[in-house]
Short mmCIF file of C-alpha atoms in Angstrom, two decimals:
data_model
loop_
_atom_site.label_atom_id
_atom_site.label_comp_id
_atom_site.label_asym_id
_atom_site.label_seq_id
_atom_site.Cartn_x
_atom_site.Cartn_y
_atom_site.Cartn_z
CA MET B 1 -2.24 -39.09 17.60
CA LYS B 2 -4.67 -38.82 13.93
CA PHE B 3 -3.67 -38.92 10.74
CA ASN B 4 -6.45 -37.74 7.87
CA THR B 5 -5.21 -36.33 5.07
CA ASP B 6 -9.26 -34.93 3.79
CA TYR B 7 -10.39 -31.52 4.98
CA GLN B 8 -13.67 -31.87 5.96
CA ALA B 9 -12.65 -34.56 7.91
CA LEU B 10 -10.53 -33.30 9.89
CA ALA B 11 -11.73 -30.21 10.17
CA HIS B 12 -14.73 -32.04 11.67
CA HIS B 13 -12.16 -34.07 13.73
CA PHE B 14 -10.90 -30.22 15.68
CA MET B 15 -15.02 -28.48 16.20
CA TYR B 16 -15.60 -32.32 17.70
CA ASN B 17 -12.98 -34.01 19.45
CA ASN B 18 -13.42 -32.89 22.95
CA ASP B 19 -10.05 -34.38 24.19
CA TYR B 20 -7.85 -31.80 22.36
CA SER B 21 -5.56 -34.94 21.27
CA GLU B 22 -4.08 -33.84 17.34
CA CYS B 23 -4.76 -35.07 14.42
CA TYR B 24 -3.13 -34.20 11.09
CA GLY B 25 -2.52 -34.09 7.62
CA ASN B 26 -1.97 -32.53 4.18
CA ARG B 27 -1.16 -28.92 5.09
CA MET B 28 -3.74 -28.58 7.58
CA PHE B 29 -2.71 -30.30 11.33
CA SER B 30 -4.64 -29.68 14.17
CA LYS B 31 -3.23 -29.54 17.51
CA ASN B 32 -4.66 -29.59 20.96
CA ASP B 33 -7.80 -25.74 20.82
CA THR B 34 -5.38 -24.33 17.35
CA LEU B 35 -6.36 -25.50 13.73
CA TYR B 36 -3.15 -24.57 11.46
CA SER B 37 -2.45 -24.90 7.54
CA TYR B 38 0.60 -25.27 7.06
CA GLY B 39 2.83 -24.34 9.64
CA HIS B 40 2.52 -22.67 13.00
CA HIS B 41 3.45 -19.64 11.38
CA PHE B 42 -0.47 -19.30 10.29
CA ILE B 43 -3.56 -20.21 12.78
CA MET B 44 -6.68 -20.80 10.85
CA ALA B 45 -8.78 -21.68 13.86
CA LYS B 46 -8.55 -21.39 18.36
CA LYS B 47 -11.47 -22.63 20.02
CA LEU B 48 -12.74 -21.04 23.66
CA ASP B 49 -13.75 -22.26 26.19
CA ASN B 50 -16.93 -20.93 26.86
CA GLY B 51 -18.47 -22.32 23.01
CA VAL B 52 -16.38 -19.45 21.31
CA ILE B 53 -14.65 -19.64 18.05
CA LEU B 54 -11.99 -17.35 16.43
CA ILE B 55 -11.29 -17.59 12.61
CA ASN B 56 -7.96 -16.39 11.71
CA ASP B 57 -9.98 -12.80 8.81
CA LYS B 58 -7.18 -13.36 6.06
CA SER B 59 -6.42 -16.21 4.22
CA CYS B 60 -2.68 -16.87 2.70
CA SER B 61 -3.78 -19.03 -0.55
CA ALA B 62 -6.29 -20.55 -2.72
CA THR B 63 -6.17 -24.35 -0.21
CA THR B 64 -5.89 -22.34 3.26
CA ALA B 65 -9.21 -20.81 1.15
CA LYS B 66 -10.84 -24.20 0.80
CA GLN B 67 -9.41 -26.38 4.42
CA MET B 68 -11.21 -22.52 6.16
CA ARG B 69 -14.73 -23.87 3.81
CA CYS B 70 -14.33 -26.61 4.98
CA LEU B 71 -13.95 -25.19 8.50
CA GLU B 72 -16.57 -23.58 7.70
CA ASN B 73 -18.88 -25.91 6.99
CA ALA B 74 -17.75 -28.03 9.82
CA ILE B 75 -19.41 -25.61 12.69
CA GLY B 76 -21.65 -26.09 14.37
CA SER B 77 -24.70 -23.58 15.21
CA ASN B 78 -23.70 -24.06 18.69
CA TRP B 79 -21.13 -22.24 18.34
CA THR B 80 -20.86 -18.64 18.43
CA LYS B 81 -17.75 -17.40 15.87
CA PHE B 82 -16.14 -14.42 15.40
CA TYR B 83 -13.52 -13.76 12.79
CA VAL B 84 -10.08 -12.16 14.14
CA ASP B 85 -8.47 -9.68 12.60
CA SER B 86 -5.64 -10.95 15.48
CA PHE B 87 -5.68 -14.16 18.10
CA THR B 88 -4.48 -12.30 20.96
CA ASP B 89 -5.04 -8.33 20.52
CA HIS B 90 -8.88 -8.34 21.12
CA PRO B 91 -8.89 -4.45 20.15
CA SER B 92 -7.46 -4.77 16.74
CA THR B 93 -10.10 -6.93 15.44
CA ILE B 94 -12.40 -4.35 16.42
CA LYS B 95 -10.30 -1.73 14.87
CA MET B 96 -10.85 -3.76 11.57
CA TYR B 97 -14.43 -3.84 12.33
CA PHE B 98 -14.73 0.01 11.80
CA LYS B 99 -12.55 -0.32 9.30
CA LYS B 100 -15.30 -2.27 7.11
CA ILE B 101 -17.96 -0.98 8.33
CA ARG B 102 -16.45 2.61 7.18
CA PHE B 103 -15.75 0.29 3.48
CA TYR B 104 -19.57 -1.06 3.64
CA ALA B 105 -20.90 2.62 4.22
CA GLU B 106 -18.72 4.04 1.34
CA LYS B 107 -20.48 0.76 -0.82
CA LEU B 108 -23.67 1.91 0.54
CA LYS B 109 -23.68 5.89 -0.09
CA LYS B 110 -23.53 5.27 -3.90
CA ALA B 111 -25.49 1.73 -4.31
CA ARG B 112 -28.41 1.22 -6.17
CA SER B 113 -28.97 -2.42 -6.26
CA LYS B 114 -26.89 -3.73 -3.86
CA ALA B 115 -28.21 -0.70 -1.15
CA ASP B 116 -29.78 -3.38 0.99
CA ASP B 117 -26.55 -5.65 0.90
CA TYR B 118 -24.32 -2.89 2.28
CA ARG B 119 -26.94 -1.78 5.19
CA TRP B 120 -26.96 -4.85 6.23
CA GLU B 121 -23.43 -5.46 6.28
CA VAL B 122 -22.71 -2.36 8.22
CA GLU B 123 -26.07 -3.20 10.53
CA ASN B 124 -24.01 -6.75 10.79
CA TYR B 125 -20.50 -5.34 11.58
CA ILE B 126 -21.88 -3.14 14.55
CA GLN B 127 -24.37 -5.86 15.78
CA THR B 128 -19.99 -8.49 15.85
CA ILE B 129 -18.51 -5.41 17.72
CA LYS B 130 -21.22 -5.62 21.08
CA SER B 131 -21.11 -8.79 20.86
CA PHE B 132 -17.32 -9.81 20.93
CA LYS B 133 -16.65 -7.47 22.65
CA GLU B 134 -19.27 -8.83 25.40
CA THR B 135 -18.21 -11.72 25.11
CA LEU B 136 -14.80 -11.93 25.73
CA LYS B 137 -14.40 -8.88 27.59
CA VAL B 138 -12.68 -6.84 25.30
CA LYS B 139 -11.20 -3.78 27.43
CA TYR B 140 -11.73 -0.71 24.78
CA ARG B 141 -13.14 2.45 24.69
CA PHE B 142 -14.90 3.44 21.82
CA ASN B 143 -14.40 7.20 20.72
CA LYS B 144 -16.71 10.01 19.77
CA GLN B 145 -17.37 8.68 15.91
CA GLU B 146 -17.43 5.36 17.22
CA LYS B 147 -20.14 5.81 19.59
CA GLN B 148 -22.17 7.56 16.86
CA ILE B 149 -21.99 4.56 14.21
CA LEU B 150 -22.87 2.27 16.76
CA GLU B 151 -26.15 4.20 17.98
CA GLY B 152 -26.70 4.64 14.11
CA GLY B 153 -26.94 1.81 12.63
CA ALA B 154 -26.53 2.55 8.95
CA SER B 155 -29.29 5.06 9.11
CA PRO B 156 -27.98 8.00 6.03
CA GLU B 157 -25.95 10.16 8.64
CA VAL B 158 -24.07 7.99 10.04
CA VAL B 159 -23.50 7.37 6.18
CA ALA B 160 -22.89 10.67 5.98
CA LEU B 161 -20.67 10.88 9.35
CA LEU B 162 -17.92 8.38 7.88
CA ASN B 163 -17.80 9.64 4.14
CA GLU B 164 -17.36 13.07 6.20
CA ALA B 165 -14.81 11.57 8.29
CA LYS B 166 -13.22 9.44 5.28
CA ALA B 167 -12.72 13.46 3.55
CA LYS B 168 -11.19 14.47 6.02
CA ALA B 169 -8.31 12.12 6.71
CA GLU B 170 -7.59 12.10 2.65
CA LYS B 171 -7.44 15.86 2.98
CA LYS B 172 -5.14 15.71 6.15
CA ALA B 173 -2.78 12.61 4.26
CA LYS B 174 -2.68 14.73 1.02
CA ALA B 175 -1.95 17.45 2.85
CA LEU B 176 1.03 14.85 4.77
CA ILE B 177 2.39 14.71 1.08
CA ARG B 178 2.74 18.66 -0.04
CA LYS B 179 4.59 19.24 3.19
CA ARG B 180 6.23 16.33 2.14
CA ASN B 181 7.12 17.00 -1.39
CA ARG B 182 7.83 20.57 -0.02
CA LYS B 183 10.62 19.74 2.36
CA GLN B 184 11.85 17.69 -0.49
CA LEU B 185 11.91 19.71 -3.13
CA GLU B 186 13.71 22.68 -0.84
CA LYS B 187 16.34 19.85 -0.40
CA LEU B 188 16.74 19.73 -3.44
CA LYS B 189 17.42 22.61 -4.84
CA THR B 190 20.22 22.92 -2.49
CA ASP B 191 21.58 19.40 -3.89
CA ILE B 192 21.41 20.90 -7.72
CA GLU B 193 23.34 23.88 -6.54
CA LEU B 194 25.66 21.72 -5.29
CA TRP B 195 25.63 19.55 -8.00
CA ARG B 196 25.58 22.67 -10.48
CA ASN B 197 29.23 23.82 -8.94
CA ASN B 198 30.77 20.78 -8.60
CA GLU B 199 30.73 19.91 -4.27
CA VAL B 200 29.42 16.55 -5.11
CA SER B 201 29.51 14.42 -8.21
CA TRP B 202 26.00 12.53 -8.34
CA LEU B 203 22.16 14.14 -7.94
CA ASN B 204 19.15 12.33 -6.31
CA ASN B 205 16.89 12.57 -8.97
CA TYR B 206 14.27 10.67 -8.22
CA TYR B 207 12.33 14.81 -7.25
CA MET B 208 13.49 15.87 -10.82
CA THR B 209 10.92 16.22 -14.30
CA ALA B 210 14.56 16.29 -16.63
CA PRO B 211 18.29 16.63 -16.52
CA ILE B 212 19.91 19.52 -15.48
CA LEU B 213 23.69 20.19 -17.54
CA ARG B 214 26.20 21.29 -15.97
CA LEU B 215 30.59 21.52 -17.15
CA THR B 216 32.60 19.86 -15.31
CA LYS B 217 35.25 20.61 -12.87
CA ASP B 218 37.99 19.91 -16.03
CA GLU B 219 35.59 22.34 -18.16
CA THR B 220 36.28 19.77 -20.96
CA GLU B 221 32.95 18.22 -20.78
CA VAL B 222 28.90 18.60 -20.20
CA GLU B 223 28.15 16.46 -17.38
CA THR B 224 23.89 15.26 -17.05
CA SER B 225 22.08 14.93 -14.07
CA TYR B 226 21.61 11.47 -15.39
CA ARG B 227 25.20 10.79 -15.09
CA SER B 228 26.19 11.50 -19.65
CA PHE B 229 28.83 13.23 -20.07
CA VAL B 230 29.27 15.17 -24.08
CA LYS B 231 32.68 16.65 -25.02
CA VAL B 232 32.71 20.96 -24.64
CA GLU B 233 33.33 21.62 -28.73
CA SER B 234 30.35 18.95 -29.19
CA ALA B 235 27.77 20.04 -27.09
CA LYS B 236 28.62 23.29 -29.20
CA ARG B 237 28.54 22.21 -32.47
CA LEU B 238 25.05 21.25 -32.00
CA PHE B 239 23.70 24.30 -30.17
CA ASP B 240 25.31 26.28 -32.94
CA MET B 241 23.18 23.80 -35.02
CA ILE B 242 19.92 24.82 -32.89
CA LYS B 243 20.20 28.13 -32.96
CA ALA B 244 20.71 28.73 -37.03
CA LYS B 245 17.31 26.16 -37.04
CA ARG B 246 19.19 23.63 -38.26
CA ASP B 247 17.17 20.12 -38.48
CA VAL B 248 20.00 18.18 -36.54
CA LYS B 249 17.40 14.74 -36.28
CA GLY B 250 20.15 11.84 -36.17
CA HIS B 251 22.43 14.58 -35.07
CA GLU B 252 26.06 12.07 -34.11
CA ILE B 253 27.16 14.23 -30.78
CA ASP B 254 29.77 11.33 -29.79
CA ASN B 255 27.97 8.17 -28.53
CA TYR B 256 24.33 10.25 -28.60
CA THR B 257 21.83 10.02 -31.23
CA VAL B 258 19.72 13.70 -31.60
CA ILE B 259 15.78 12.00 -31.45
CA SER B 260 14.27 15.38 -32.17
CA VAL B 261 14.08 19.27 -30.64
CA ASN B 262 10.58 20.13 -30.02
CA GLY B 263 10.72 22.33 -26.65
CA THR B 264 12.49 19.69 -25.06
CA LEU B 265 16.20 18.49 -26.61
CA LYS B 266 15.54 14.03 -26.89
CA ILE B 267 19.20 12.33 -27.10
CA GLY B 268 19.04 8.85 -26.60
CA CYS B 269 17.20 8.06 -23.02
CA HIS B 270 17.34 11.77 -22.01
CA GLU B 271 14.79 14.96 -22.19
CA ILE B 272 16.74 18.04 -21.94
CA GLU B 273 13.67 21.06 -22.00
CA MET B 274 15.06 23.56 -24.45
CA THR B 275 15.15 26.19 -21.27
CA GLU B 276 17.01 24.16 -19.61
CA VAL B 277 19.98 24.22 -22.59
CA ILE B 278 19.87 27.86 -24.10
CA SER B 279 20.01 28.60 -20.13
CA PHE B 280 23.67 26.57 -19.80
CA ALA B 281 24.32 27.82 -23.57
CA LYS B 282 24.30 31.58 -21.76
CA GLN B 283 25.99 30.44 -18.93
CA MET B 284 28.99 29.41 -21.20
CA GLY B 285 28.49 32.59 -23.91
CA TRP B 286 27.55 30.38 -26.86
#
């Protein structure tokens, strides 16, 4: 076992020590064909027998990023290197490469001064996918769009295809969100009815834009869906003042203070729509 706290020296030892001995350093160590950062939970790189080195595409900290730079400096031109999403699940790495192609294709569509740089990134990842799949004999079946990308490169047609696919995916995602929200609103209508009828004690306000009101089961207090209570007579007194168009700013209603009335009745942290206030007052016969 060798001990060395210098990242560059340790990275060099890992790359060119052929007897697979262990080498330990401060927050970085190698063991056989694998290089680690901090612990066995984070693999930085793994050497394969065919002159290939797999490098983790992720970097968890500034220290690990520094270690990665030392490793990259130590890798000679005789090595074939691939940045990977997983050291065991190679198809997931191919998916990661396609994701990066889509990212740079989107940049390319809007680019002016850096268009050549983004085009190079797209072409580079296309070549990386082909080389990675062939070198590691990865079993991966390309779908129709992926085949078009591999054949068309960074052509305007491929860029348009990728951005069209992204737009479709975003549209589908928005539709799913709307569908989920509709279901939530339908459930909310049922929950509100149960709450107003005092069949449940609590109402989830997550999808509500403003608090609502009900009369408590013993008919002595007005309750908001935020679980605040005022006496019925106090609520009626305030409503009568509002109906008479009196200035209620600063009016004390039990333990709360009226802040304003302008489309909404703002009391403390509550902002109750006046339509809700009037509707409740009508139910009470005020």
